[in-house]
């Protein structure tokens, strides 16, 4: 059992503004734990988490990999999430590098085909498109869940960039709901980029999907 990262530094005030790890986060940790041996033997040099929130998932990845030279880049649109991620890294002695930005946009060119692991637990709840637009522009806690049409409006913007970011041996982990139309995601990733998808962990509604080179 790899312990859940210490998040005791998060205050009630943090939780008003930043996504508090929930069932989907813990499902994500289960999936990573299940792949722990593969992840260690992969010896990733760059791990990029999109939407790191509290930093719990990247800190857990750091515990799996142990003492390595891995660079942990963690983006979030919410500045307070970047602050929590930084503190979670410090509290768990994992060197997390938070960057406040939209998806991986400012990094895309520099990270071309060099990211070994991409992690994303996106805002996936189906909502009106107006809700996702205002949540994304406010950069507030509602940006943690508001996903627009099919819950896919934010995820869709990332899917097109994944292949260009992934290294030769790269893997992309994505949390999804059945309602996000998983067969469609898999078909698109294969048809467009020849990336193979697998469902790794499943609960009643949340599924965790991995996409890697075929
Ligand atoms: C469901 S929460 C997941 C948080 C954390 N990774 C976890 O698993 O507990 C989604 C996160 O994505 C962030 N987010 C939403 N839209 C984003 C975007 N366009 N770029 C980067 N981060 C985004 C939110 O602020 C939120 O922290």
Coordinates of C-alpha atoms and ligand atoms in Angstrom, one line a residue:
X1 CA 0.0 0.0 0.0
X2 CA 1.4 3.4 -1.0
X3 CA 0.2 5.9 1.5
X4 CA -2.2 8.7 0.4
X5 CA -0.2 12.0 0.4
X6 CA -0.3 14.1 3.6
X7 CA -2.8 16.9 2.9
X8 CA -3.1 18.1 6.4
X9 CA -1.8 21.5 5.5
X10 CA -5.0 22.2 3.4
X11 CA -7.2 24.7 5.3
X12 CA -11.0 25.1 5.2
X13 CA -10.3 28.3 3.3
X14 CA -8.3 26.3 0.6
X15 CA -11.2 23.9 0.3
X16 CA -13.6 26.8 -0.5
X17 CA -11.5 27.6 -3.6
X18 CA -9.6 24.4 -4.6
X19 CA -11.0 20.9 -5.4
X20 CA -10.8 18.7 -2.3
X21 CA -9.6 15.2 -3.3
X22 CA -12.7 13.1 -3.7
X23 CA -13.8 9.6 -5.1
X24 CA -12.4 10.4 -8.5
X25 CA -9.0 11.4 -7.1
X26 CA -8.8 8.2 -5.1
X27 CA -9.8 6.2 -8.1
X28 CA -6.9 7.8 -9.9
X29 CA -4.5 6.9 -7.1
X30 CA -5.8 3.3 -7.3
X31 CA -5.0 3.2 -11.1
X32 CA -1.5 4.5 -10.6
X33 CA -0.9 2.1 -7.7
X34 CA -2.0 -0.8 -9.9
X35 CA 0.6 0.3 -12.5
X36 CA 3.3 1.1 -9.9
X37 CA 5.8 -1.5 -11.1
X38 CA 5.5 -0.5 -14.7
X39 CA 5.7 3.2 -13.9
X40 CA 8.9 2.6 -11.9
X41 CA 10.5 0.5 -14.6
X42 CA 9.6 3.2 -17.2
X43 CA 11.8 5.6 -15.2
X44 CA 9.9 8.7 -16.4
X45 CA 11.9 11.9 -16.7
X46 CA 8.9 14.2 -17.1
X47 CA 5.6 13.8 -15.5
X48 CA 2.9 16.4 -16.4
X49 CA -0.3 16.7 -14.5
X50 CA -3.0 18.9 -16.0
X51 CA -5.4 20.4 -13.4
X52 CA -3.4 19.3 -10.3
X53 CA -5.8 21.0 -7.8
X54 CA -4.5 20.1 -4.4
X55 CA -1.4 18.3 -5.9
X56 CA -2.5 15.0 -4.4
X57 CA -2.1 12.9 -7.6
X58 CA 1.3 14.2 -8.5
X59 CA 2.6 13.8 -4.9
X60 CA 1.3 10.2 -5.0
X61 CA 3.1 9.6 -8.3
X62 CA 6.3 11.0 -6.6
X63 CA 5.8 8.4 -3.8
X64 CA 5.5 5.6 -6.4
X65 CA 8.6 6.6 -8.2
X66 CA 10.7 7.3 -5.0
X67 CA 13.9 9.1 -5.2
X68 CA 14.4 10.0 -8.9
X69 CA 15.3 12.9 -11.1
X70 CA 11.8 13.1 -12.4
X71 CA 10.5 16.6 -13.2
X72 CA 6.9 17.0 -11.9
X73 CA 5.1 19.8 -13.8
X74 CA 1.6 20.6 -12.5
X75 CA -0.6 23.0 -14.3
X76 CA -3.9 24.4 -13.2
X77 CA -6.0 27.4 -14.3
X78 CA -6.7 28.2 -10.6
X79 CA -3.9 30.2 -9.0
X80 CA -4.9 28.9 -5.5
X81 CA -4.7 25.3 -6.8
X82 CA -1.1 26.0 -7.8
X83 CA -0.3 27.3 -4.3
X84 CA -1.9 24.2 -2.7
X85 CA 0.1 22.0 -5.1
X86 CA 3.3 23.7 -4.1
X87 CA 2.5 23.2 -0.4
X88 CA 1.5 19.5 -0.9
X89 CA 4.8 18.9 -2.7
X90 CA 6.8 20.5 0.2
X91 CA 4.8 18.7 2.8
X92 CA 5.4 15.3 1.2
X93 CA 9.0 16.1 0.1
X94 CA 8.1 15.7 -3.6
X95 CA 9.5 18.5 -5.8
X96 CA 6.2 19.6 -7.5
X97 CA 6.5 22.5 -10.0
X98 CA 3.2 24.2 -10.3
X99 CA 2.4 26.5 -13.2
X100 CA -0.8 28.5 -13.5
X101 CA -2.0 28.2 -17.1
X102 CA -4.6 26.8 -19.4
X103 CA -4.0 23.0 -20.0
X104 CA -0.4 22.7 -21.1
X105 CA -0.4 25.7 -23.5
X106 CA 2.8 27.6 -22.6
X107 CA 4.7 24.3 -22.4
X108 CA 3.6 22.6 -25.5
X109 CA 6.4 23.6 -27.8
X110 CA 9.2 23.0 -25.3
X111 CA 7.8 19.6 -24.3
X112 CA 7.3 18.3 -27.8
X113 CA 7.4 14.5 -27.6
X114 CA 9.2 14.6 -24.3
X115 CA 6.5 13.9 -21.6
X116 CA 6.6 10.3 -20.3
X117 CA 3.5 10.5 -18.2
X118 CA 0.5 12.9 -18.6
X119 CA -2.2 12.8 -15.8
X120 CA -5.6 14.5 -16.1
X121 CA -8.6 14.3 -13.8
X122 CA -10.6 16.9 -15.8
X123 CA -13.8 18.8 -15.2
X124 CA -16.0 16.1 -16.7
X125 CA -19.5 16.9 -15.4
X126 CA -22.0 17.6 -18.3
X127 CA -23.2 21.2 -18.0
X128 CA -24.5 24.0 -20.2
X129 CA -21.7 25.4 -22.4
X130 CA -22.2 28.8 -20.8
X131 CA -21.3 27.3 -17.5
X132 CA -18.0 25.9 -18.7
X133 CA -17.2 29.2 -20.4
X134 CA -17.7 31.2 -17.2
X135 CA -16.0 28.6 -15.0
X136 CA -13.0 28.6 -17.2
X137 CA -12.8 32.4 -17.4
X138 CA -13.4 32.9 -13.6
X139 CA -10.7 30.3 -12.9
X140 CA -12.8 29.4 -9.8
X141 CA -13.7 26.1 -8.1
X142 CA -16.5 25.5 -10.5
X143 CA -13.8 25.0 -13.1
X144 CA -13.1 21.8 -11.3
X145 CA -16.3 20.1 -12.5
X146 CA -18.0 22.1 -15.2
X147 CA -17.4 20.2 -18.4
X148 CA -20.0 21.5 -20.9
X149 CA -21.5 19.4 -23.6
X150 CA -21.1 15.7 -22.7
X151 CA -18.7 16.9 -20.0
X152 CA -16.0 16.9 -22.7
X153 CA -15.5 20.6 -23.6
X154 CA -12.2 21.0 -21.6
X155 CA -11.0 17.4 -22.2
X156 CA -11.5 17.7 -25.9
X157 CA -9.2 20.7 -26.0
X158 CA -6.4 18.6 -24.5
X159 CA -7.0 15.4 -26.5
X160 CA -5.7 17.0 -29.7
X161 CA -2.4 17.9 -28.0
X162 CA -1.6 14.7 -26.2
X163 CA 0.2 12.9 -28.9
X164 CA 2.5 15.8 -29.6
X165 CA 3.4 15.9 -25.9
X166 CA 4.0 12.2 -25.3
X167 CA 7.5 10.7 -25.6
X168 CA 8.2 7.5 -27.5
X169 CA 7.2 5.5 -24.4
X170 CA 4.7 8.0 -23.1
X171 CA 1.4 7.2 -21.3
X172 CA -1.7 9.4 -20.8
X173 CA -4.0 8.7 -17.8
X174 CA -7.5 10.3 -18.0
X175 CA -10.4 10.1 -15.5
X176 CA -13.7 9.8 -17.4
X177 CA -17.4 9.1 -16.8
X178 CA -19.5 6.7 -18.9
X179 CA -21.4 9.8 -20.0
X180 CA -18.2 11.2 -21.6
X181 CA -18.6 8.6 -24.3
X182 CA -15.5 6.4 -23.7
X183 CA -15.8 4.4 -26.9
X184 CA -15.7 7.6 -28.9
X185 CA -12.6 8.9 -27.0
X186 CA -10.8 5.6 -27.6
X187 CA -11.8 5.5 -31.3
X188 CA -10.7 9.1 -31.9
X189 CA -7.3 8.6 -30.1
X190 CA -6.6 5.5 -32.2
X191 CA -7.9 6.9 -35.5
X192 CA -6.1 10.2 -35.2
X193 CA -2.9 9.4 -33.4
X194 CA -2.6 5.6 -33.3
X195 CA -2.8 5.8 -29.5
X196 CA -4.2 2.6 -27.9
X197 CA -6.7 3.1 -25.0
X198 CA -7.4 0.8 -22.0
X199 CA -9.9 1.1 -19.2
X200 CA -7.9 0.4 -16.1
X201 CA -10.1 1.0 -13.1
X202 CA -13.9 1.1 -13.0
X203 CA -16.5 2.1 -10.4
X204 CA -20.2 2.6 -11.0
X205 CA -19.7 5.8 -12.9
X206 CA -16.0 6.8 -12.9
X207 CA -13.6 5.1 -15.2
X208 CA -9.9 5.7 -15.5
X209 CA -8.5 5.4 -19.0
X210 CA -4.9 5.0 -20.2
X211 CA -3.8 5.9 -23.6
X212 CA -0.3 4.8 -24.9
X213 CA 1.5 4.3 -28.1
X214 CA 0.5 1.1 -30.0
Ligands
LIG1 C1 -11.7 17.4 -10.9 S1 -10.5 18.6 -10.4 C2 -9.1 17.5 -10.1 C3 -8.1 18.0 -9.2 C4 -7.0 17.0 -8.8 N1 -6.2 16.6 -9.9 C5 -7.6 15.8 -8.2 O1 -7.6 14.7 -8.8 O2 -8.1 15.8 -7.0 C6 -10.0 19.4 -12.0 C7 -8.9 20.4 -11.9 O3 -8.7 20.9 -13.2 C8 -8.5 22.3 -13.1 N2 -8.7 22.8 -14.5 C9 -10.0 23.1 -15.0 N3 -9.8 23.6 -16.3 C10 -8.5 23.7 -16.5 C11 -7.7 24.1 -17.6 N4 -8.3 24.6 -18.7 N5 -6.3 24.1 -17.5 C12 -5.8 23.6 -16.4 N6 -6.5 23.2 -15.3 C13 -7.8 23.2 -15.4 C14 -9.4 22.7 -12.0 O4 -9.1 24.0 -11.5 C15 -9.2 21.6 -11.0 O5 -8.2 21.9 -10.1

